Coordinates of C-alpha atoms and ligand atoms in Angstrom, one line a residue:
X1 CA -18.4 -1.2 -87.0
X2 CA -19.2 -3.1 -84.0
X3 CA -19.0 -7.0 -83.2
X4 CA -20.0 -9.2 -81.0
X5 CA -16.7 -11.6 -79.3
X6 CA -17.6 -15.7 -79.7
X7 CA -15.9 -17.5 -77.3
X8 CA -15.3 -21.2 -79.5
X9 CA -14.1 -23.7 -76.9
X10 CA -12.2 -26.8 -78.9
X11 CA -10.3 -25.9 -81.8
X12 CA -11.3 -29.1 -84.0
X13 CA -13.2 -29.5 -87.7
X14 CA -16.4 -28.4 -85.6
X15 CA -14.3 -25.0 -83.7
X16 CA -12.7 -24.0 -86.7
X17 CA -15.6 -24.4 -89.0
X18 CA -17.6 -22.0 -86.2
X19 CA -15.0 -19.5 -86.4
X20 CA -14.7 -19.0 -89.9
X21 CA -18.3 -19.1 -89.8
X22 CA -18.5 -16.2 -87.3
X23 CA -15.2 -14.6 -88.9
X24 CA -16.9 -14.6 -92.0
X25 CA -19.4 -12.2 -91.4
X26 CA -16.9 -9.7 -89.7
X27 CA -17.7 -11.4 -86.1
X28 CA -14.9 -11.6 -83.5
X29 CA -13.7 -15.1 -82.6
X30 CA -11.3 -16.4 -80.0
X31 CA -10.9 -20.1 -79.6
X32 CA -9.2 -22.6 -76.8
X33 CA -8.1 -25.6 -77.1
X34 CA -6.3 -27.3 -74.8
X35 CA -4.1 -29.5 -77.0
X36 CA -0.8 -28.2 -78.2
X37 CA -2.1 -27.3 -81.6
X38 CA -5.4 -27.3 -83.4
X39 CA -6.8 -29.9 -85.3
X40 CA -8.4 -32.2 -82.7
X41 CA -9.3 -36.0 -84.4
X42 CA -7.7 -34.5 -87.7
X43 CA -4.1 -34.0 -87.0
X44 CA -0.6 -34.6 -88.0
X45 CA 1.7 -36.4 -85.8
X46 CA 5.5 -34.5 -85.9
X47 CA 7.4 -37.1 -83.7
X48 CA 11.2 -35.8 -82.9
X49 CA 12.5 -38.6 -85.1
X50 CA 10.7 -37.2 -88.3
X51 CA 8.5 -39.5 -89.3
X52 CA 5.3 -37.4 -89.3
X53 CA 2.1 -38.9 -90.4
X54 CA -1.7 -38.4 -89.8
X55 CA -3.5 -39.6 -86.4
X56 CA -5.1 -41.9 -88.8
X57 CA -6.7 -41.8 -92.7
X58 CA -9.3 -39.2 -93.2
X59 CA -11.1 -39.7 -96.7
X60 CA -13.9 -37.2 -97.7
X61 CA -16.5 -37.8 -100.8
X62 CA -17.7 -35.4 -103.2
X63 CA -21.0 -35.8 -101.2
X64 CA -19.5 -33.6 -98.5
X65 CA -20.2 -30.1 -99.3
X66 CA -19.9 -28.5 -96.4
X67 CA -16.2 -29.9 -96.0
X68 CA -15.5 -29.0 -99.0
X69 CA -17.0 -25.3 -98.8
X70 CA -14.6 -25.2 -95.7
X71 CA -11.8 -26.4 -97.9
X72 CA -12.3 -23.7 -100.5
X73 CA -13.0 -21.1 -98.4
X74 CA -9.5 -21.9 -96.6
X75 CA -8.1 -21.6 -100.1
X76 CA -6.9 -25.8 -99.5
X77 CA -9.6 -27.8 -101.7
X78 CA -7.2 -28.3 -104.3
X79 CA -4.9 -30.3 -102.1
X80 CA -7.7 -33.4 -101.4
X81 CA -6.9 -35.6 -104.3
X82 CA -8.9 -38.8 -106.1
X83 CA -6.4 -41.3 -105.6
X84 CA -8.5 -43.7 -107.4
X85 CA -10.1 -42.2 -109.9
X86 CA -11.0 -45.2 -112.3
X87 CA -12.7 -47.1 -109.2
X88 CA -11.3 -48.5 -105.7
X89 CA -8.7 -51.5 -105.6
X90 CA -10.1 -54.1 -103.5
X91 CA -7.7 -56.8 -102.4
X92 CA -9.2 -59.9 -101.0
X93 CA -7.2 -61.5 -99.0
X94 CA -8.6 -65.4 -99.2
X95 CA -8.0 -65.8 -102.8
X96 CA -5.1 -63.1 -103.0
X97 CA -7.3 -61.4 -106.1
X98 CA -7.4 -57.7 -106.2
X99 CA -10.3 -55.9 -108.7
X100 CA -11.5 -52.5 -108.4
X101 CA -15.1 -51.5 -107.6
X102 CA -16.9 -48.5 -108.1
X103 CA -18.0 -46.6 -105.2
X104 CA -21.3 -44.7 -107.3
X105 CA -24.0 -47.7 -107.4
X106 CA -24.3 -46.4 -110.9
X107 CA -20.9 -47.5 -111.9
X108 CA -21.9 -50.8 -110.8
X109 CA -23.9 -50.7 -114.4
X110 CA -20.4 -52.4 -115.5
X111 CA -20.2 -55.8 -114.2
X112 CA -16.0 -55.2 -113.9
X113 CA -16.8 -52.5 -111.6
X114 CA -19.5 -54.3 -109.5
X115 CA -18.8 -55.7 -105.9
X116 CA -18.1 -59.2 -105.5
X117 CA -21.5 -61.2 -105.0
X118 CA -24.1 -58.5 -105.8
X119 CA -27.6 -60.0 -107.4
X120 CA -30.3 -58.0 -108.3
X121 CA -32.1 -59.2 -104.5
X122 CA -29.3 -57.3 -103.1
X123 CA -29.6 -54.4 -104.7
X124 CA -33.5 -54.5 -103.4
X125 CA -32.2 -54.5 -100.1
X126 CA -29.7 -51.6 -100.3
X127 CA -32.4 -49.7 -101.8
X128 CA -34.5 -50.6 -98.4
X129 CA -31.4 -49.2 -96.7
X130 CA -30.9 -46.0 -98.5
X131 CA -34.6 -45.6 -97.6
X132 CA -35.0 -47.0 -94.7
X133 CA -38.2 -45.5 -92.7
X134 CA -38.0 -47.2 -89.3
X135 CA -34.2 -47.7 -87.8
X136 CA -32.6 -51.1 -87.3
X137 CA -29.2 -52.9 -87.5
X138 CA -28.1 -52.6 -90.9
X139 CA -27.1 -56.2 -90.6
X140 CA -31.2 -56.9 -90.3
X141 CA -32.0 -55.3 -93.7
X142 CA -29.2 -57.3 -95.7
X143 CA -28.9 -60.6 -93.9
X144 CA -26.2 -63.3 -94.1
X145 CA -25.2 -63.0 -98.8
X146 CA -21.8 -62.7 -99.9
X147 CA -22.0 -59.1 -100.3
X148 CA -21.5 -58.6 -96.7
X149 CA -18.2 -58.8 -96.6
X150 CA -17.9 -57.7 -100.0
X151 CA -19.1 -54.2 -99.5
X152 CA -21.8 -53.7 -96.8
X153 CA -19.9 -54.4 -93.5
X154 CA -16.4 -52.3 -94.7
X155 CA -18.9 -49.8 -95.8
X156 CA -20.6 -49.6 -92.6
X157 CA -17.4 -49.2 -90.8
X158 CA -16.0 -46.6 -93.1
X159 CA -19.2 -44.5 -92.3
X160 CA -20.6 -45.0 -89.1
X161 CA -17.6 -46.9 -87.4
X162 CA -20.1 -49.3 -85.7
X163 CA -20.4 -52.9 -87.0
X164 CA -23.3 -53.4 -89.5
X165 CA -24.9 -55.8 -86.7
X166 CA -25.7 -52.7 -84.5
X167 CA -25.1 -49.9 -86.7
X168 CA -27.9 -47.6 -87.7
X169 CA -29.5 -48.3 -91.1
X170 CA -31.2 -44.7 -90.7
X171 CA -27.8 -43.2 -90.5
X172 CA -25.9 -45.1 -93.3
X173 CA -29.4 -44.5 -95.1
X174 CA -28.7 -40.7 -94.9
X175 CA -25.0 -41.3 -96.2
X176 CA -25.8 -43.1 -99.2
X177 CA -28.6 -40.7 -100.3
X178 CA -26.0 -38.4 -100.7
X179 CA -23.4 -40.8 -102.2
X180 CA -25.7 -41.9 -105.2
X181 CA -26.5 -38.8 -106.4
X182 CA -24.6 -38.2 -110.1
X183 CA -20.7 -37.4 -109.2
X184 CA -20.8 -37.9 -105.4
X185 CA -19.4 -40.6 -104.3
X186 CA -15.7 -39.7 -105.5
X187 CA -13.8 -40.3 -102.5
X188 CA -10.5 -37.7 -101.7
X189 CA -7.8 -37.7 -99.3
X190 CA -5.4 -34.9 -98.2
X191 CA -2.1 -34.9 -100.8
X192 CA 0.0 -33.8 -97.8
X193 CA -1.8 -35.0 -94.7
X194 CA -4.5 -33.3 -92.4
X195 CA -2.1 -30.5 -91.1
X196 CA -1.1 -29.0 -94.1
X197 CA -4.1 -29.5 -96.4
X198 CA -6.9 -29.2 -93.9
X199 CA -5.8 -27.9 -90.0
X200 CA -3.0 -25.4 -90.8
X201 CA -4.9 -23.4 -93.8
X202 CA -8.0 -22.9 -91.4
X203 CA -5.9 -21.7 -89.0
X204 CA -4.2 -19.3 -91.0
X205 CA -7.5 -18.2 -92.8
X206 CA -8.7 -17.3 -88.7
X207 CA -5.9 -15.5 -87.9
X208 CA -5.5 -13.6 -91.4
X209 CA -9.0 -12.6 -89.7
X210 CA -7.9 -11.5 -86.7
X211 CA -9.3 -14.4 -85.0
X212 CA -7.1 -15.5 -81.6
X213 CA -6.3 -19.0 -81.1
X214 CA -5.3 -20.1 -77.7
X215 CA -3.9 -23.6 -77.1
X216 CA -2.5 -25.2 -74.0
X217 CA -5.9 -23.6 -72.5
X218 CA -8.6 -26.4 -71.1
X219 CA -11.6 -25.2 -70.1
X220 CA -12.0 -26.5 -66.9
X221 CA -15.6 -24.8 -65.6
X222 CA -18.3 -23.1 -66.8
X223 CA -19.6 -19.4 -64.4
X224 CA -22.9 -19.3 -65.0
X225 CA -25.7 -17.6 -63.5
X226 CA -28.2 -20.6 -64.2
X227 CA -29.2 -19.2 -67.9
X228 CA -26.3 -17.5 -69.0
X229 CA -23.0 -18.3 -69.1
X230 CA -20.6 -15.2 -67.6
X231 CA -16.9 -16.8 -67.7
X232 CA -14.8 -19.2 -68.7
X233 CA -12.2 -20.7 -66.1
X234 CA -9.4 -22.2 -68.1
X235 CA -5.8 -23.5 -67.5
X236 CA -4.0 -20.7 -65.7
X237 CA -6.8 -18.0 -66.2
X238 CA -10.4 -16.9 -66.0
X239 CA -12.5 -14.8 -68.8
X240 CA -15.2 -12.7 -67.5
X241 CA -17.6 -12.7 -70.8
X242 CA -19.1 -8.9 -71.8
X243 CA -22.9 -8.8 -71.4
X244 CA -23.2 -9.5 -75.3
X245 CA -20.5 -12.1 -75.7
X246 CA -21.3 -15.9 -76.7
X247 CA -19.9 -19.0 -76.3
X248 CA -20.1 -22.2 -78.6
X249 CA -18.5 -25.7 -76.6
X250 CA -17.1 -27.4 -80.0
X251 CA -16.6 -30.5 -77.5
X252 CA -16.8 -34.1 -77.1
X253 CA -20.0 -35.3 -75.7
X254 CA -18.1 -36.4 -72.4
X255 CA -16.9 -32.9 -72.4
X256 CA -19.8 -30.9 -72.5
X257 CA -21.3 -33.9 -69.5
X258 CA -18.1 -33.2 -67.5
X259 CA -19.0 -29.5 -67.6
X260 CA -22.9 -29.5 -67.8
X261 CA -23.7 -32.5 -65.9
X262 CA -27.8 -31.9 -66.3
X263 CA -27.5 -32.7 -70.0
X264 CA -28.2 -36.0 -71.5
X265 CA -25.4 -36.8 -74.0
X266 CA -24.4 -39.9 -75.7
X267 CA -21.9 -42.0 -73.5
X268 CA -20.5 -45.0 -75.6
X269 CA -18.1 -44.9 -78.2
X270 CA -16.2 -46.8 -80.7
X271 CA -12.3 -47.1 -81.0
X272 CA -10.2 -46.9 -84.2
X273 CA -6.7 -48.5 -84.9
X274 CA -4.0 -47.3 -87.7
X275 CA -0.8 -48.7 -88.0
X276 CA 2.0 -46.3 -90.3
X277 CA 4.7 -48.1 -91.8
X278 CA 7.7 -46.0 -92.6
X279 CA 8.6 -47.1 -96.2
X280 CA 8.9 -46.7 -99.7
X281 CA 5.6 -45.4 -101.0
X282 CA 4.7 -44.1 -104.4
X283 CA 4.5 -40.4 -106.0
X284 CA 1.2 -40.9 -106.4
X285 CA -1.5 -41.3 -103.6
X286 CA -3.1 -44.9 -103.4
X287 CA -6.0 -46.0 -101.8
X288 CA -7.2 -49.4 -101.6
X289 CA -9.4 -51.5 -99.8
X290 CA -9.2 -54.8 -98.0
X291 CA -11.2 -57.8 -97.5
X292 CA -10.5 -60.8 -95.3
X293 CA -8.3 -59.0 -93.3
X294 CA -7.9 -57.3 -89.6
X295 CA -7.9 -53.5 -91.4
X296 CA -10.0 -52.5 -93.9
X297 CA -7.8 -50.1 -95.8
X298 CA -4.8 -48.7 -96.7
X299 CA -3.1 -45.3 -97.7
X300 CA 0.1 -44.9 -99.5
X301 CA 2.0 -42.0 -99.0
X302 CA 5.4 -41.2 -100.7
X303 CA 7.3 -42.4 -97.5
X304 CA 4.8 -44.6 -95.6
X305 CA 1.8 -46.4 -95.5
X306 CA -1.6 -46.3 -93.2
X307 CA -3.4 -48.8 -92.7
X308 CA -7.2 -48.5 -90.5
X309 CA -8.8 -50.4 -88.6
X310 CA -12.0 -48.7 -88.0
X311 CA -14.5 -50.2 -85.4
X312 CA -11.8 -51.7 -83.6
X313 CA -13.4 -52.8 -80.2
X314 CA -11.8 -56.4 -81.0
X315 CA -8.2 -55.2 -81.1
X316 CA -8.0 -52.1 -79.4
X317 CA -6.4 -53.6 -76.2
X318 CA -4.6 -56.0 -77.8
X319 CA -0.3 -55.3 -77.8
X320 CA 0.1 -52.8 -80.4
X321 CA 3.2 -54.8 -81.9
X322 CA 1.4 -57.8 -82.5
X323 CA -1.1 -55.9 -84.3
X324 CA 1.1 -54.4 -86.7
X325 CA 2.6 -57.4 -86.9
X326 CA -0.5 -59.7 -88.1
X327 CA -1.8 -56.6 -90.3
X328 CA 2.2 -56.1 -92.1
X329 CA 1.8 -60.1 -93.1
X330 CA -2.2 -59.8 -93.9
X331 CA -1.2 -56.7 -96.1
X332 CA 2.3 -57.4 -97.8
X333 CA 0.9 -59.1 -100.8
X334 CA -1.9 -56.2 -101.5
X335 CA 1.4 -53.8 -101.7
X336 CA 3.1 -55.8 -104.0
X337 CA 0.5 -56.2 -106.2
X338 CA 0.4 -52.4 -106.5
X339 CA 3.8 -52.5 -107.1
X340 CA 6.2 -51.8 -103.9
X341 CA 8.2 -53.5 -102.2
X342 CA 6.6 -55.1 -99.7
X343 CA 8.0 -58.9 -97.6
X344 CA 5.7 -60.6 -95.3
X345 CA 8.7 -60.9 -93.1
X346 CA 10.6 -57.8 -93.2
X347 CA 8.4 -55.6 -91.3
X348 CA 9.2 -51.3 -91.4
X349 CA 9.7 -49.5 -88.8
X350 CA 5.9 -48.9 -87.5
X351 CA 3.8 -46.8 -85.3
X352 CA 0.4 -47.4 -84.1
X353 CA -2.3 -44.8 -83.0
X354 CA -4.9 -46.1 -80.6
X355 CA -8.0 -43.6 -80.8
X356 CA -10.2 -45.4 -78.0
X357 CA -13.1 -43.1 -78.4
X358 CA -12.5 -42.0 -82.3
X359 CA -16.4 -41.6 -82.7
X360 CA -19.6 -42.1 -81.3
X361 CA -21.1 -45.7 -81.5
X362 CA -23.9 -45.0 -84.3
X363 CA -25.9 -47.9 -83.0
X364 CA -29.6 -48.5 -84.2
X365 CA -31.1 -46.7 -81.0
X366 CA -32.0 -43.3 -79.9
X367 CA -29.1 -41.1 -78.9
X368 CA -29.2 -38.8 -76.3
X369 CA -29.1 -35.7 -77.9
X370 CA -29.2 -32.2 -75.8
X371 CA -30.2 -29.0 -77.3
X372 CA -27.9 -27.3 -79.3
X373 CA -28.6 -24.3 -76.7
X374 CA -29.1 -25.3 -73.6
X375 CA -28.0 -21.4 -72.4
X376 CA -29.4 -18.1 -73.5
X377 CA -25.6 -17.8 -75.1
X378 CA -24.2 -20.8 -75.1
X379 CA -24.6 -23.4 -78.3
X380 CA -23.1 -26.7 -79.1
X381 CA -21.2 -28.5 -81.6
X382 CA -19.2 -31.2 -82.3
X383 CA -19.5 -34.1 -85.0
X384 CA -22.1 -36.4 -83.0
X385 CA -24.5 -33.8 -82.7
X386 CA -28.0 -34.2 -84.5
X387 CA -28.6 -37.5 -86.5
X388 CA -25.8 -37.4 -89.5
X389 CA -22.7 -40.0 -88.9
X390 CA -20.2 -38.2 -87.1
X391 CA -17.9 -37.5 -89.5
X392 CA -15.7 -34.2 -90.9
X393 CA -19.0 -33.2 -92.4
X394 CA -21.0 -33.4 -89.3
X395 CA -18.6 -31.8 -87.4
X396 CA -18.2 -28.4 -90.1
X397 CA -22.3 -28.7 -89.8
X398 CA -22.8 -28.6 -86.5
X399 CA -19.8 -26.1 -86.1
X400 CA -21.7 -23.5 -88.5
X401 CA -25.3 -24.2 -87.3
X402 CA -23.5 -23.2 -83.5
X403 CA -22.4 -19.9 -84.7
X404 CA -25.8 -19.1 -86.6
X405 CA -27.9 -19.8 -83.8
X406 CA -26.6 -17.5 -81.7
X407 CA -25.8 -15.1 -84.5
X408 CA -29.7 -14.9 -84.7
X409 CA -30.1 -15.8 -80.9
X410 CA -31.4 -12.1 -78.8
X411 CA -28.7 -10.0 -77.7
X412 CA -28.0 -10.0 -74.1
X413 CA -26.7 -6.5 -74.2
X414 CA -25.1 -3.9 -76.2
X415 CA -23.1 -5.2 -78.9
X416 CA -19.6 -4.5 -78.5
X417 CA -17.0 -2.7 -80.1
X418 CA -14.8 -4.5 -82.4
X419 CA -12.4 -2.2 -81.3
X420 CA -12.5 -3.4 -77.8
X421 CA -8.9 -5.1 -76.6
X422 CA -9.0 -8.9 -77.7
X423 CA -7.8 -10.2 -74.5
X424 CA -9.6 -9.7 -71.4
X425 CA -8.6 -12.4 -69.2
X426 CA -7.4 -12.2 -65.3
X427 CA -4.8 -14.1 -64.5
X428 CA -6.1 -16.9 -62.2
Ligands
FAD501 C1 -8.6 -42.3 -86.7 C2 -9.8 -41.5 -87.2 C3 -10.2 -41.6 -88.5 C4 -11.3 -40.9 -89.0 N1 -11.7 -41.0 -90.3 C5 -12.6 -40.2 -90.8 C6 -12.8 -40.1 -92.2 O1 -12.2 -40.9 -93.0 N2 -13.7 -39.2 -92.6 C7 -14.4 -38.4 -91.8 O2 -15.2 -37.5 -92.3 N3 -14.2 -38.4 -90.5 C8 -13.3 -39.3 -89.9 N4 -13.1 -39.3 -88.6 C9 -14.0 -38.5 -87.7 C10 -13.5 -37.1 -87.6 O3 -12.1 -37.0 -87.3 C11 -14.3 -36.3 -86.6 O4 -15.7 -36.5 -87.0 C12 -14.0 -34.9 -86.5 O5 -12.6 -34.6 -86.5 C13 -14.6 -34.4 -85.2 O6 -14.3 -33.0 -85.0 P1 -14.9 -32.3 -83.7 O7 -14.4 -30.9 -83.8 O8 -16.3 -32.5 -83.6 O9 -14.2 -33.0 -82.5 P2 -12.7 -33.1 -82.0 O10 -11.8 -33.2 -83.2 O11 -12.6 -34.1 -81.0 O12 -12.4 -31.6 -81.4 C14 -12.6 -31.3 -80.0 C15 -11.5 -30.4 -79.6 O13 -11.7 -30.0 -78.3 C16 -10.5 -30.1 -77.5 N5 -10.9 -30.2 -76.1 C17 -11.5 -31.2 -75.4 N6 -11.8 -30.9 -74.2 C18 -11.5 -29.5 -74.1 C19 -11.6 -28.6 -73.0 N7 -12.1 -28.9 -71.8 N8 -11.1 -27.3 -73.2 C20 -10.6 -27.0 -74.4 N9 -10.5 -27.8 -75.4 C21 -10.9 -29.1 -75.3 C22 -9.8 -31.3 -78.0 O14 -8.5 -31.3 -77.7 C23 -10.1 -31.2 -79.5 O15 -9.1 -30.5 -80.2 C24 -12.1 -40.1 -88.1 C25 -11.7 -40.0 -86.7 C26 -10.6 -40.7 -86.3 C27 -10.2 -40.6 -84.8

């Protein structure tokens, strides 16, 4: 049997998903990454003094099947649970009520499970934005009503991580074509975290595969002749590539600028903020949203609870303490009301995650977007690539389309022996 070797540089959703992509079909993968482990935007903090919780809340919907074709494949879908099931808690901060809504718009059928302020005009207008033909601020399409606050600004955020006045209607459009279709807009989260139930499991899967995963390694050049990429310098060595051999950049865009400076990538980005409080919890996962307040939700975990702030421009640089201070007091009564014990004044120990460029900004303009090949054997990926929000999904997307297109892509030479010794760097 022969096989050609991928060489899958970034060992995030959008690496890993190439490399079970190319491992799937008997191809031979080796990925580097230049963090200490895998996992990219989707990791698990291990801090020496154990309190180990996520970068920040990843949820996923039933929409996303790609993610969740990664998940089974991995043998981890079981693990992403529905924490809410019979429709998301919703606390509202100004009038301390909390009611659940229904994240299908068919739910919304049931006036208890519709959000606060929605009128039949409204519901014109979303259905404008689901459709939406020409692209503009979302913010344009629904205007100044109550349900902006109720559900179409956290929405926004949730999906696109831009505020609804700049944020693509076209691209939360796309979203919520998926979401209203029959069963798909149930909304998971990992039962353990991101390490164990997402990052770990595709790691293992590569490596049961005989897949290589190199971390500590940064890819600091590119050798190529102009069309073809030849080797790979890295952190303390260089890969000369065989004739055949590919490469897939599974990169952030300022990445794949820094090391392919003629192509046109998208350059602004949007920050998010989660605070972790190390308490109580409950058994059971809970999810609930919030209105009124700095964050716009929160995950409880049995020993702690996240909180995000997603589109976080206005507080990124502000003192992380005072942060998770104002968020604590905003957020106490929302936790007692689902039954901890939570005082605006006792504070838990806390920890705050700053991710300055946690996505693309998904404005209503035209991104820059390169081709996915600019070299005979090179491809990208990575979640902002092509025109779906850059989310998990995108990113497994992109990663899969990487490894196809050069699966199908003409062979630069003879294919090479799986048998050939995986390692083949010289020490720089
Ligand atoms: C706080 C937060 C919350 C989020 N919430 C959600 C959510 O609820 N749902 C959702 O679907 N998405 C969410 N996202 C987005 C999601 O995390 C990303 O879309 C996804 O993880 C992107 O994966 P990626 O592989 O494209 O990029 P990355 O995860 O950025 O992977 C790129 C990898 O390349 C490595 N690297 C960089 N430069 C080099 C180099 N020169 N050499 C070698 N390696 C390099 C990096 O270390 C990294 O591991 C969230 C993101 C953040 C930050």
């Amino acid at each position: 049997m022969t096989a050609r070797r991928t060489h899958i540089v970034g060992a995030g959703v959008a690496g890993l998903s190439a490399a079970l992509a190319v491992t799937a079909e008997g191809g031979e993968a080796v990925l580097y990454e230049a963090a200490p482990q895998a996992g990219g935007r989707c990791r698990t903090l291990h801090p020496a003094d154990g309190f180990v919780h996520d970068n920040g809340t990843h949820v996923l919907f039933t929409a996303n099947t790609r993610a969740l074709d990664v998940l089974k494949t991995i043998g981890a879908r079981e693990r992403w649970l529905e924490p809410e099931p019979k429709g998301l808690p919703v606390f509202d901060r100004p009038t301390g009520a909390m009611r659940r809504i229904g994240l299908s718009p068919w739910s919304w059928l049931l006036p208890s499970r519709r959000p606060h302020g929605l009128t039949l005009s409204d519901l014109a207008r979303i259905l404008q934005l689901v459709f939406a033909s020409k692209d503009c601020p979302v913010a344009a399409i629904i205007g100044q009503r109550p349900i902006m606050d109720s559900l179409i600004e956290p929405l926004t955020v949730a999906v696109l991580n831009t505020p609804a006045a700049q944020a693509s209607s076209q691209r939360l459009g796309h979203a919520l074509r998926q979401l209203i279709r029959p069963g798909a807009g149930r909304l998971l989260v990992a039962r353990n975290g991101l390490g164990r139930d997402l990052i770990e499991p595709a790691v293992a899967t590569l490596q049961a595969r005989g897949a290589s995963i190199l971390t500590g390694q940064r890819l600091r050049m590119l050798l190529s002749t102009g069309e073809r990429v030849i080797g790979l310098t890295l952190t303390d060595r260089t890969v000369m590539l065989g004739a055949d051999d590919r490469v897939i950049l599974a990169l952030p865009p300022y990445e794949v600028e820094r090391l392919l400076p003629s192509l046109a990538v998208p350059k602004a980005f949007e920050p998010i903020l989660n605070v972790h409080y190390r308490m109580q919890g409950s058994g059971q996962r809970r999810f609930v949203g919030l209105t009124g307040t700095l964050a716009q939700w929160a995950m409880i975990r049995d020993d702690h609870v996240s909180v995000t702030v997603s589109a976080a421009d206005a507080v990124i640089d502000r003192a992380a303490a005072d942060v998770a201070v104002q968020i604590w007091r905003e957020i106490a009564p929302a936790l007692c009301l689902l039954g901890l014990e939570a005082h605006a004044h006792r504070q838990p120990e806390t920890r705050v995650v700053k991710e300055k460029r946690a996505t693309i900004r998904q404005a209503a303009e035209p991104l820059p977007q390169p081709p996915v090949r600019p070299l005979a054997n090179l491809a990208l990926a990575g979640d902002w690539i092509g025109s779906l929000p850059a989310t998990i999904e995108s990113a497994v997307m992109a990663g899969e389309h990487a490894a196809s297109i050069l699966r199908h892509a003409p062979g630069g030479g003879p294919p090479v022996s799986r048998a050939r010794p995986l390692k083949r760097e010289d020490a720089a």
